[in-house]
Short mmCIF file of C-alpha atoms in Angstrom, two decimals:
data_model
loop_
_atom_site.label_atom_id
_atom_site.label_comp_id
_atom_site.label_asym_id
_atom_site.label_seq_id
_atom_site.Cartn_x
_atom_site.Cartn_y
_atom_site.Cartn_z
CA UNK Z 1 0.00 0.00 0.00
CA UNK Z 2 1.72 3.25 -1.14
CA UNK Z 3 -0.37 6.96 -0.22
CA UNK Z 4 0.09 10.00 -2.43
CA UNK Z 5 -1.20 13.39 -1.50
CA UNK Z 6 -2.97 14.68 -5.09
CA UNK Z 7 -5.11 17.16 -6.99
CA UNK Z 8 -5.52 20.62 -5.73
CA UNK Z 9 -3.34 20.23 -2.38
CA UNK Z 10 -0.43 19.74 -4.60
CA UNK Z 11 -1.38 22.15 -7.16
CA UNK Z 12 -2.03 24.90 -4.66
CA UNK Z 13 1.32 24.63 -2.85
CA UNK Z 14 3.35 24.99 -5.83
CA UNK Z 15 1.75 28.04 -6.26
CA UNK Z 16 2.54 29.20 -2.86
CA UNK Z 17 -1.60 29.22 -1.97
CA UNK Z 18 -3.34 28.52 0.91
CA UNK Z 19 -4.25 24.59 0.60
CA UNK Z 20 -7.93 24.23 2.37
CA UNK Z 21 -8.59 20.32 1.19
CA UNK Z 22 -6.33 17.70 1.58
CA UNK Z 23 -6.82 14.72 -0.81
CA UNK Z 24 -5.15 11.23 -0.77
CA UNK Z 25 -4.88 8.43 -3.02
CA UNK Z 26 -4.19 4.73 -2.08
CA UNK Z 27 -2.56 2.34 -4.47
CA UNK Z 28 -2.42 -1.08 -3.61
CA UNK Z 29 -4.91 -1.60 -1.65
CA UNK Z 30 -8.01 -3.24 -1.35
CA UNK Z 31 -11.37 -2.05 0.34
CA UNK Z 32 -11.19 -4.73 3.32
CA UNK Z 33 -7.84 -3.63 3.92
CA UNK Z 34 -8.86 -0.01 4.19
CA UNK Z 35 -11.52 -0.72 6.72
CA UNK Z 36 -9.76 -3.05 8.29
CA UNK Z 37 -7.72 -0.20 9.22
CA UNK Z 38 -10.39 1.63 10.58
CA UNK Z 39 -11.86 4.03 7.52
CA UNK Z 40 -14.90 4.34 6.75
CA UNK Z 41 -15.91 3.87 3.12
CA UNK Z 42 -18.45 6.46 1.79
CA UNK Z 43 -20.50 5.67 -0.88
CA UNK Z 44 -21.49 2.62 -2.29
CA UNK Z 45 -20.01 3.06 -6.46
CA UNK Z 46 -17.44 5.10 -5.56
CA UNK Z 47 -13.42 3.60 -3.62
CA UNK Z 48 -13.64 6.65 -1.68
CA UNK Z 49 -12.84 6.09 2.66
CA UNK Z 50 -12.84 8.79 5.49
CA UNK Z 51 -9.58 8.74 7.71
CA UNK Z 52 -10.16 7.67 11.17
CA UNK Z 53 -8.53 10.36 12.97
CA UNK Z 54 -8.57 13.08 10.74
CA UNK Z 55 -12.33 12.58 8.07
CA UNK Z 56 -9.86 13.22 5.34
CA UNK Z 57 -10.44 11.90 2.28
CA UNK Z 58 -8.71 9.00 0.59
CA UNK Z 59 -9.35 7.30 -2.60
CA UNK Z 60 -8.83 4.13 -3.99
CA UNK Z 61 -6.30 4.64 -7.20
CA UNK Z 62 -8.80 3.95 -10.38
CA UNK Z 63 -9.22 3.73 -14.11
CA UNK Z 64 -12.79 4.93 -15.40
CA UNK Z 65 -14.50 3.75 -18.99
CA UNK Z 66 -17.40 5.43 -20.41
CA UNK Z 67 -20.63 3.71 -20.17
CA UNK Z 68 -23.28 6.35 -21.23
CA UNK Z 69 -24.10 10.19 -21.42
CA UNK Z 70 -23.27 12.65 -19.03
CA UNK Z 71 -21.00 13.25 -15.69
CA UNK Z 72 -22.32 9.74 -14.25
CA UNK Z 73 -22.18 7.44 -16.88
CA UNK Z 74 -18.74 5.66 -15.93
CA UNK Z 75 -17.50 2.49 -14.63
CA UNK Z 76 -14.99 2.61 -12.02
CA UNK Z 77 -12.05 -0.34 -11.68
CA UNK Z 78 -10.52 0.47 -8.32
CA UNK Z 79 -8.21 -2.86 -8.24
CA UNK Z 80 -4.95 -2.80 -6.39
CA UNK Z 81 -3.21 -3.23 -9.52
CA UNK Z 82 -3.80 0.11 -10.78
CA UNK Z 83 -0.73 2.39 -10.85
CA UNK Z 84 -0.43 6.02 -10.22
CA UNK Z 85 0.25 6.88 -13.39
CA UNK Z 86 -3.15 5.18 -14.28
CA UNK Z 87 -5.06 7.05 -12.33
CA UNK Z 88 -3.66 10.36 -13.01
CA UNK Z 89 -4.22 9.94 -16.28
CA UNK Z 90 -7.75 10.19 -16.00
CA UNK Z 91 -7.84 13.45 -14.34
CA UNK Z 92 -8.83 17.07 -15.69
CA UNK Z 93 -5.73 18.86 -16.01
CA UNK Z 94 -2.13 18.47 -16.04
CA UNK Z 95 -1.97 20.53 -13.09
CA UNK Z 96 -4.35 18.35 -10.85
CA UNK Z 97 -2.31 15.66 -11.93
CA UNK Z 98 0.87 15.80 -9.63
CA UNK Z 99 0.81 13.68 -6.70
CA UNK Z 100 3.30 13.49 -3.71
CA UNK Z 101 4.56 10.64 -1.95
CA UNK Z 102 4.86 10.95 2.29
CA UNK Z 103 8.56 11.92 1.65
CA UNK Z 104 7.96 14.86 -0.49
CA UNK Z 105 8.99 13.40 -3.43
CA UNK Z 106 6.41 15.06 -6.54
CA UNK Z 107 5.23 12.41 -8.94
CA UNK Z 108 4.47 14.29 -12.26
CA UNK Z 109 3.82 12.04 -15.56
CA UNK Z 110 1.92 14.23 -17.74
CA UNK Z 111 3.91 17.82 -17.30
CA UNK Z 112 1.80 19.53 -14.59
CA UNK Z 113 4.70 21.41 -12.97
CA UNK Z 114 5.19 22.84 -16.87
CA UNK Z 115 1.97 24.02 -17.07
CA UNK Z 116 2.13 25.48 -14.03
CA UNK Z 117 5.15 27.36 -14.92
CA UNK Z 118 3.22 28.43 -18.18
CA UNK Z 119 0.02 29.30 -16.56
CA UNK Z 120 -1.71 26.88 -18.55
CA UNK Z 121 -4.91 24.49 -18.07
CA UNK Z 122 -4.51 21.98 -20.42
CA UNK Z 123 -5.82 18.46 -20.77
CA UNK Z 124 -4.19 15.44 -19.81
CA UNK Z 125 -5.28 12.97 -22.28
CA UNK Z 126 -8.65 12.75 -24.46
CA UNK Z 127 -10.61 10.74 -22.26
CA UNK Z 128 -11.18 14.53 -21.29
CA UNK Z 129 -14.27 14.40 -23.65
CA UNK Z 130 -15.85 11.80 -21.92
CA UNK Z 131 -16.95 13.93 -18.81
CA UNK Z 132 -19.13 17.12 -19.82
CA UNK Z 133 -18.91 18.27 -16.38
CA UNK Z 134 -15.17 19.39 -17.34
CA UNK Z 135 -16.00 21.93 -19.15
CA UNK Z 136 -17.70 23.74 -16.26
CA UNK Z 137 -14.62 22.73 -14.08
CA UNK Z 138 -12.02 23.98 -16.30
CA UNK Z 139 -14.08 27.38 -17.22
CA UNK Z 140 -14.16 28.00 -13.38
CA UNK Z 141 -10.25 27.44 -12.82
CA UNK Z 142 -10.17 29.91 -15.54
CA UNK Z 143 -11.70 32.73 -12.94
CA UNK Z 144 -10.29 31.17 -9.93
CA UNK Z 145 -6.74 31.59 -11.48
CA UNK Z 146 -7.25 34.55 -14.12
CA UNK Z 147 -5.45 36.57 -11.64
CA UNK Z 148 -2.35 34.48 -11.95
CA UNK Z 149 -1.88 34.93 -15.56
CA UNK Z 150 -3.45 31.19 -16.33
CA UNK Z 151 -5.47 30.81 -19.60
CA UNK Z 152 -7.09 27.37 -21.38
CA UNK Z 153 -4.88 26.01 -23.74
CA UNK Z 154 -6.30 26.44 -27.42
CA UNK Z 155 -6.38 22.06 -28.12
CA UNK Z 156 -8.36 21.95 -24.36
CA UNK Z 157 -11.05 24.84 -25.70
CA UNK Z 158 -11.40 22.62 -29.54
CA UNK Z 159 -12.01 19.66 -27.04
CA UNK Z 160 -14.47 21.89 -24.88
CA UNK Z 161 -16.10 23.08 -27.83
CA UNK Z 162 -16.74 19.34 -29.21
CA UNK Z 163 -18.12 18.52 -25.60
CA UNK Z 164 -20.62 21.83 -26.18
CA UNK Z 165 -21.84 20.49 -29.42
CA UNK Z 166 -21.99 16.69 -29.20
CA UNK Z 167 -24.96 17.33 -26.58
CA UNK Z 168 -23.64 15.57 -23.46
CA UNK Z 169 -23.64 19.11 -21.93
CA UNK Z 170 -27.73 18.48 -21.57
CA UNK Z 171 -26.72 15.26 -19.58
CA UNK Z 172 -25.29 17.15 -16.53
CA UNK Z 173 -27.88 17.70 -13.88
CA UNK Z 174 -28.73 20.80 -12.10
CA UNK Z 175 -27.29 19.95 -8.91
CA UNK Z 176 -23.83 19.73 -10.47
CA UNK Z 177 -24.86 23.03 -12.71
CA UNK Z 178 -25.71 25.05 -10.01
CA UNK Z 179 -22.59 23.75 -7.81
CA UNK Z 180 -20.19 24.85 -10.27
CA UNK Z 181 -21.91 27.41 -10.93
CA UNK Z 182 -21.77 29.16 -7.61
CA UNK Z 183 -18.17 27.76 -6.96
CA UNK Z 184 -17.66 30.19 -10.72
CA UNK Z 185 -19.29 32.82 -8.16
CA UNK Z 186 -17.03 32.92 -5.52
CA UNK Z 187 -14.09 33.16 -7.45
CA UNK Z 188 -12.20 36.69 -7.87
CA UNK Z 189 -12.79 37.22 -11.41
CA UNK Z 190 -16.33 35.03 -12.27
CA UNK Z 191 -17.00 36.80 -15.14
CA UNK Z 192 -13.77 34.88 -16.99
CA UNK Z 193 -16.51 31.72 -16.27
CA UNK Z 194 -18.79 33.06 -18.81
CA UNK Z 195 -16.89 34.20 -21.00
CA UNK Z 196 -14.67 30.98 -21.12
CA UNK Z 197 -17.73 29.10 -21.74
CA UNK Z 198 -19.07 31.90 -24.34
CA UNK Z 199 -16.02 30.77 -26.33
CA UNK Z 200 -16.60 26.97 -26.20
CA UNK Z 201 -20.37 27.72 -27.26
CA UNK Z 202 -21.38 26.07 -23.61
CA UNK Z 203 -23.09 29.22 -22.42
CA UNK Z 204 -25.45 29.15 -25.59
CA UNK Z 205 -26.51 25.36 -24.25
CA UNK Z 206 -26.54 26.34 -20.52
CA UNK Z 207 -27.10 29.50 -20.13
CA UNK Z 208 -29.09 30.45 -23.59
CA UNK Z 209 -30.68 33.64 -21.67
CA UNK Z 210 -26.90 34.93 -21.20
CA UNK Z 211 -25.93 34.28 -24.36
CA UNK Z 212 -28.86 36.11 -25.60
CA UNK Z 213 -27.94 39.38 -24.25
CA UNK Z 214 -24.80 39.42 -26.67
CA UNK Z 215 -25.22 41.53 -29.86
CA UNK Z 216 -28.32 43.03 -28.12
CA UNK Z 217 -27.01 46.92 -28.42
CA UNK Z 218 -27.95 49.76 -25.61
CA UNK Z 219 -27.50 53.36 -26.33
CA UNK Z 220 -24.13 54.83 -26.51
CA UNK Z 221 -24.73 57.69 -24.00
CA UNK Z 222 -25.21 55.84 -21.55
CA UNK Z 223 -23.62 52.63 -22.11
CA UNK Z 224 -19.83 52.98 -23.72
CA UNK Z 225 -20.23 49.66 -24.69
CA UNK Z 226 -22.82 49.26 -26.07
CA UNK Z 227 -23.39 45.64 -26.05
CA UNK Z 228 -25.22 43.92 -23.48
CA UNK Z 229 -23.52 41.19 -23.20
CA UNK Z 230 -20.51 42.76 -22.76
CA UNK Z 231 -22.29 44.86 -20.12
CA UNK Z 232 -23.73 42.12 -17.91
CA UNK Z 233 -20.11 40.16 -17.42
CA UNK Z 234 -18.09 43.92 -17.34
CA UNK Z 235 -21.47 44.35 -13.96
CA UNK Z 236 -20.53 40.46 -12.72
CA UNK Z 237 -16.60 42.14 -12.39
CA UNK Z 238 -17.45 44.64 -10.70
CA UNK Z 239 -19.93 43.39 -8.22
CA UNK Z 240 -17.02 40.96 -7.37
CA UNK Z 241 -14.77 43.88 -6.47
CA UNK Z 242 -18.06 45.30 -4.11
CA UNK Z 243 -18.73 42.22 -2.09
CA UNK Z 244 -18.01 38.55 -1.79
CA UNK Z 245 -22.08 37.47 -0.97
CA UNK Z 246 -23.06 35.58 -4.13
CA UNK Z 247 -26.67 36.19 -3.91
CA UNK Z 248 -25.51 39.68 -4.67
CA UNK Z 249 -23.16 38.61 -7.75
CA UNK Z 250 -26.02 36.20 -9.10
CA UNK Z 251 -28.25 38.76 -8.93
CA UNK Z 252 -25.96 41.30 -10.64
CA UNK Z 253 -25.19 38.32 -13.32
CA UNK Z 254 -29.00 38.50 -14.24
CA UNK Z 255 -30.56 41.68 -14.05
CA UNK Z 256 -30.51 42.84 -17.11
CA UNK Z 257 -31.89 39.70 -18.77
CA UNK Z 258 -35.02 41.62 -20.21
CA UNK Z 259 -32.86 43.45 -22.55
CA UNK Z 260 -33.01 40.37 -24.81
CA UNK Z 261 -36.55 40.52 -25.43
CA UNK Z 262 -36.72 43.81 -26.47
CA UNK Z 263 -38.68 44.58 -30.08
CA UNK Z 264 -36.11 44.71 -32.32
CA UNK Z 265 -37.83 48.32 -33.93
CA UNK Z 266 -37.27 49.62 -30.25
CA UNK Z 267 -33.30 48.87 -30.05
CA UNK Z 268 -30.91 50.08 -28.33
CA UNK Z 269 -34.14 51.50 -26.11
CA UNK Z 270 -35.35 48.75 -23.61
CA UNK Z 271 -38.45 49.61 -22.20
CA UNK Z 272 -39.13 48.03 -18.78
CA UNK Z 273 -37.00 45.85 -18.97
CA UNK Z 274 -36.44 45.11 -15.55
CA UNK Z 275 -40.32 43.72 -15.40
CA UNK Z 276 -39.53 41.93 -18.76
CA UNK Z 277 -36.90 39.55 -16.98
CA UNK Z 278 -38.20 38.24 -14.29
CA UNK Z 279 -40.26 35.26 -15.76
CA UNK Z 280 -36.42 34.60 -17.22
CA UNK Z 281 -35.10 34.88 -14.16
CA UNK Z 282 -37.44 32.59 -12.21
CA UNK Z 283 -37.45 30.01 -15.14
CA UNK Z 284 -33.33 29.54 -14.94
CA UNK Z 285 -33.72 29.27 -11.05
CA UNK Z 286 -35.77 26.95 -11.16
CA UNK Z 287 -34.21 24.95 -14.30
CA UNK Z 288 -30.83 25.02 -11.70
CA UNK Z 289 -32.86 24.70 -8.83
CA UNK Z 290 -31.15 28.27 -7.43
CA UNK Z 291 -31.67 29.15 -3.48
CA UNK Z 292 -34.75 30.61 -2.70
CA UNK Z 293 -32.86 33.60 -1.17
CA UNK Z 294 -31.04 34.30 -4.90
CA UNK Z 295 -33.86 34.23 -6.47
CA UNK Z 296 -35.55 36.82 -4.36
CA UNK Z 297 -32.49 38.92 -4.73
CA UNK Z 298 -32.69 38.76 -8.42
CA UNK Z 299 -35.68 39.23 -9.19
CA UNK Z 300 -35.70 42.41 -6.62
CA UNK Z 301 -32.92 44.16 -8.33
CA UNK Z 302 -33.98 43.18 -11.69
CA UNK Z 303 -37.50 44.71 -10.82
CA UNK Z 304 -35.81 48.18 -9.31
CA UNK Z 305 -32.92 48.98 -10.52
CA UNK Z 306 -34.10 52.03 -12.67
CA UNK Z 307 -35.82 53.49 -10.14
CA UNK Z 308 -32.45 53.03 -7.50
CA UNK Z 309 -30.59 54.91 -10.35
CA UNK Z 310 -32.54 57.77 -10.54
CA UNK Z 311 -34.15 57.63 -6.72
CA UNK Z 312 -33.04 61.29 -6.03
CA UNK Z 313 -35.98 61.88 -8.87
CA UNK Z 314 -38.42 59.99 -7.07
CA UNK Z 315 -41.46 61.28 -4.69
CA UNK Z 316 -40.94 60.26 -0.73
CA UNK Z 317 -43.75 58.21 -1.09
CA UNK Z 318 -42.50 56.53 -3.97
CA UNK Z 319 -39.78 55.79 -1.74
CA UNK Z 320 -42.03 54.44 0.60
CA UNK Z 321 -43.98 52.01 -1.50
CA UNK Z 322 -40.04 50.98 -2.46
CA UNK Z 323 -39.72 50.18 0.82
CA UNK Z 324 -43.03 48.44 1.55
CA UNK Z 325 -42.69 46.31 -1.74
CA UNK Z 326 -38.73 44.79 -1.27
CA UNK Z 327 -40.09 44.66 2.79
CA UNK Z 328 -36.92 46.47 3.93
CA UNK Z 329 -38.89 46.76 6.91
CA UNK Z 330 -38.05 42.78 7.96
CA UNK Z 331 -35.85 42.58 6.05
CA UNK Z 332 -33.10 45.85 6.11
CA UNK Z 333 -30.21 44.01 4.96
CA UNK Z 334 -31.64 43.41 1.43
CA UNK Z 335 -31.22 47.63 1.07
CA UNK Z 336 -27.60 46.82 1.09
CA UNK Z 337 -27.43 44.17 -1.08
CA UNK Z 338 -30.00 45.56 -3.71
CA UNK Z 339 -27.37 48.70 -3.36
CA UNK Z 340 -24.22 46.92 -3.88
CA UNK Z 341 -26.23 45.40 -7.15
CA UNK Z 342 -26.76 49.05 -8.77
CA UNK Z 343 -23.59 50.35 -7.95
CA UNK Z 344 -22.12 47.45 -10.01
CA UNK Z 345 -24.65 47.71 -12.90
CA UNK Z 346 -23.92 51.63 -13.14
CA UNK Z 347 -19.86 50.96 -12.48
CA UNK Z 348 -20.11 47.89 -15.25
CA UNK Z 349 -19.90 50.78 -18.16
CA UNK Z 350 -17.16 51.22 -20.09
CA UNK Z 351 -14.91 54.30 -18.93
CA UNK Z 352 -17.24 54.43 -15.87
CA UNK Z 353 -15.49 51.84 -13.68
CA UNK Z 354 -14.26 54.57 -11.20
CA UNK Z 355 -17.57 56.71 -11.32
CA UNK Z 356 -19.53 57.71 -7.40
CA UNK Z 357 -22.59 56.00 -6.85
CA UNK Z 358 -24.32 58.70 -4.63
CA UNK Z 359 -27.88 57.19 -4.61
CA UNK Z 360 -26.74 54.64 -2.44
CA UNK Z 361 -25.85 56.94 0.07
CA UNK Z 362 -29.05 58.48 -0.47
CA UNK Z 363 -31.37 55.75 -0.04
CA UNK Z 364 -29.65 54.26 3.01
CA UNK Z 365 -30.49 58.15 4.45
CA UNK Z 366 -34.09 57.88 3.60
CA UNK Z 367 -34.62 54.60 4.52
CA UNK Z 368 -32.78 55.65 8.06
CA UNK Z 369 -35.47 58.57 8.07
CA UNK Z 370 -38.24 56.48 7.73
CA UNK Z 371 -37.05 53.71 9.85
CA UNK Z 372 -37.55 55.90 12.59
CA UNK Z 373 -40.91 55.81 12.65
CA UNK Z 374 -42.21 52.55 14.25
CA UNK Z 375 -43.26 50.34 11.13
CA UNK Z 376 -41.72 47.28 12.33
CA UNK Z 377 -43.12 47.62 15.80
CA UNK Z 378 -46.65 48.28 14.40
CA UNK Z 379 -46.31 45.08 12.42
CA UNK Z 380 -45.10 43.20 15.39
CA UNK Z 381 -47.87 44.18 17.67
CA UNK Z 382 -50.31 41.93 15.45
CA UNK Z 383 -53.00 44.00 14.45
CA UNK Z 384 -55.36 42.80 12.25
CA UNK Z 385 -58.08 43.87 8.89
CA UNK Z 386 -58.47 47.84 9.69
CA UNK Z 387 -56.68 47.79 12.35
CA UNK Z 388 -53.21 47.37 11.03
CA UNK Z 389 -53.60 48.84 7.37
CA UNK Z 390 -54.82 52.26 9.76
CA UNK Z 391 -51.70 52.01 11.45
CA UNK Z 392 -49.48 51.28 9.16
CA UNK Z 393 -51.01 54.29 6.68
CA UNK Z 394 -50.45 56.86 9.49
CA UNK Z 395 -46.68 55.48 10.21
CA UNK Z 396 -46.28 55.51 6.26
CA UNK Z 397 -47.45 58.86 5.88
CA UNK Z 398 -44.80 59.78 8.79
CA UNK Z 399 -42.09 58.06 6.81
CA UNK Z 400 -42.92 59.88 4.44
CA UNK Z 401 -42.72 62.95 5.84
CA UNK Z 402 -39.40 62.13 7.35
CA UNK Z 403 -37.66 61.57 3.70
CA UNK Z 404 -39.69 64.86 2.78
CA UNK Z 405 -37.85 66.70 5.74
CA UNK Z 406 -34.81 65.01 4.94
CA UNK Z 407 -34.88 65.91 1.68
CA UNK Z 408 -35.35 70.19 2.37
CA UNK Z 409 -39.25 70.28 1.19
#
């Protein structure tokens, strides 16, 4: 029995990152003797045992063949006479493909350290066409490591493309979607996951209400651009430089989705827009089975960001009603996230990166105007019919007053 730390552990410390996961794999071994001393196997299909001491994982060395569409469709040999070279071969990249022995000694067959040095994600053989899910994988190591200078080598993208049109990608399910997806999300530059998968036609079969937006022009004074493709991923890189909550970037990633189904005699105007996307926006939740809390999120901002750009226009009971409708009241930290949204969508312009965003200010002033009268504590105290809609008008109409006041009228 011979133990090799692989994948990401390895990859991460050679660039000198933090290494959060710690994964082992086991060659010569059989599952008896692994639980005979004292893992615990998890999973029934799949040679993978939990570490006694530690719950780390560590997996049985394997060799995979293709037995039908999509990320499951495999057949898994995990016998003790498969090598480490065999099993690395089957991995993603050549930089996931380095493993390390309990002496330190690095075990690279297929030129991982190379394409480290290179910044390159590149295949390590072709049975990378057999698993669609890798070209979600790869487009999100993209973002993760865009920073570093790494980019997908051109004969990886022509096998990503194939994978895009040969229709496994429609094999994947949402779960695994939607979990690299919001993995994409978290990274420091997501907007390099759409547009890696933009370029191996991927976001046309997964995302086909992104890909829409491209080609779809806005007007020039008030989007450099133009494009709103271009726009919505230029918003995604900027929300990512506002705030690491993903709600917020999904959100942000989708708020403009409207704009593609604007009549073409209207273009670049897109009237109401923002009302236009939401049946988009709840139909690729629920196709990728999105959190309940995104989707609120989204479909918030997608609903009211015009009025958030131009809320220093807006009547105080306008403001109001804004308030009633996104239920700041119970909910006040949705102001800041609906904020942190708009900023990004008027920041995602070309030239405009830099530009203030004074409304948010603004509306965080009103809303602490209002807020002072006792909304919440009227809703608390339960009243009911007549009751609570008087209530609530007269503290309204005080809120109300309190922007007004705020405000110099």
């Amino acid at each position: 029995m011979k133990i090799y730390l692989v994948g990401g552990a390895v990859r991460d410390k050679l660039l000198n990152l933090e290494v959060k996961d710690h994964d082992y794999m086991v060659v010569g071994a059989t599952p008896e003797q692994m639980l005979a001393k004292g893992f615990t196997q998890v999973g029934k299909d799949f040679p993978v045992f939990l570490h006694p001491k530690t719950s780390q994982e560590y997996a049985l060395a394997r060799t995979e063949r293709k037995t039908a569409k999509g990320y499951g469709g495999f057949s898994v040999d995990a016998a003790p006479d498969v090598t480490l070279d065999q099993d690395l071969l089957r991995r993603d990249l050549t930089i996931n493909a380095i493993a390390q022995d309990d002496a330190g000694n690095l075990y690279d067959p297929y030129q991982g350290i190379v394409d480290l040095e290179k910044r390159l994600l590149r295949h390590v053989s072709d049975a990378f066409i057999e698993d669609p899910l890798r070209v979600l994988r790869v487009a999100r190591f993209a973002a993760r490591f865009h920073s570093l200078g790494f980019k997908v080598a051109p004969e990886t993208m022509a096998l990503m493309t194939q994978l895009s049109e040969s229709g496994e990608l429609e094999a994947l399910t949402a779960e695994r979607v939607y979990v690299e997806l919001n993995k994409a999300l978290s990274t420091d530059a997501p907007q390099i996951f759409f547009e890696v998968l933009r370029q191996c036609g991927a976001l046309a079969v997964l995302f086909p209400e992104i890909e829409a937006l491209f080609g779809v022009p806005q007007p020039e004074k008030w989007h450099p651009e133009i494009d709103t493709g271009v726009h919505t991923l230029m918003v995604l890189e900027q929300t990512a430089k506002l705030s690491k909550d993903n709600s917020v970037r999904f959100a942000a990633l989708v708020h403009d989705l409207g704009k593609a189904l604007s009549p073409k005699e209207h273009l670049p105007k897109h009237h109401g827009h923002g009302q236009k996307g939401l049946p988009l926006i709840k139909a690729l939740c629920t196709r990728f089975r999105v959190p309940n809390d995104y989707l609120d999120l989204a479909l918030l901002v997608s609903d009211q960001h015009q009025n958030i750009h131009k809320i220093t226009e807006l009547r105080a009971d306008t403001i109001v009603k804004l308030f009633d409708k996104a239920d700041f009241w119970r909910k006040p930290q949705r102001l800041e996230q609906l904020l942190l949204a708009c900023e990004a969508d008027s920041k995602g312009r070309k030239g405009l990166e830099l530009s203030p965003y004074p409304q948010a200010a603004y509306l965080k002033s009103c809303f602490s105007a209002a807020s002072a009268v006792a909304v919440q504590s009227i809703i608390a105290q339960g009243f009911k019919g007549a009751d609570i809609r008087t209530q609530l008008n007269i503290a309204r109409i005080a809120a109300v007053q309190e922007i007004k006041e705020l405000r110099g009228i």
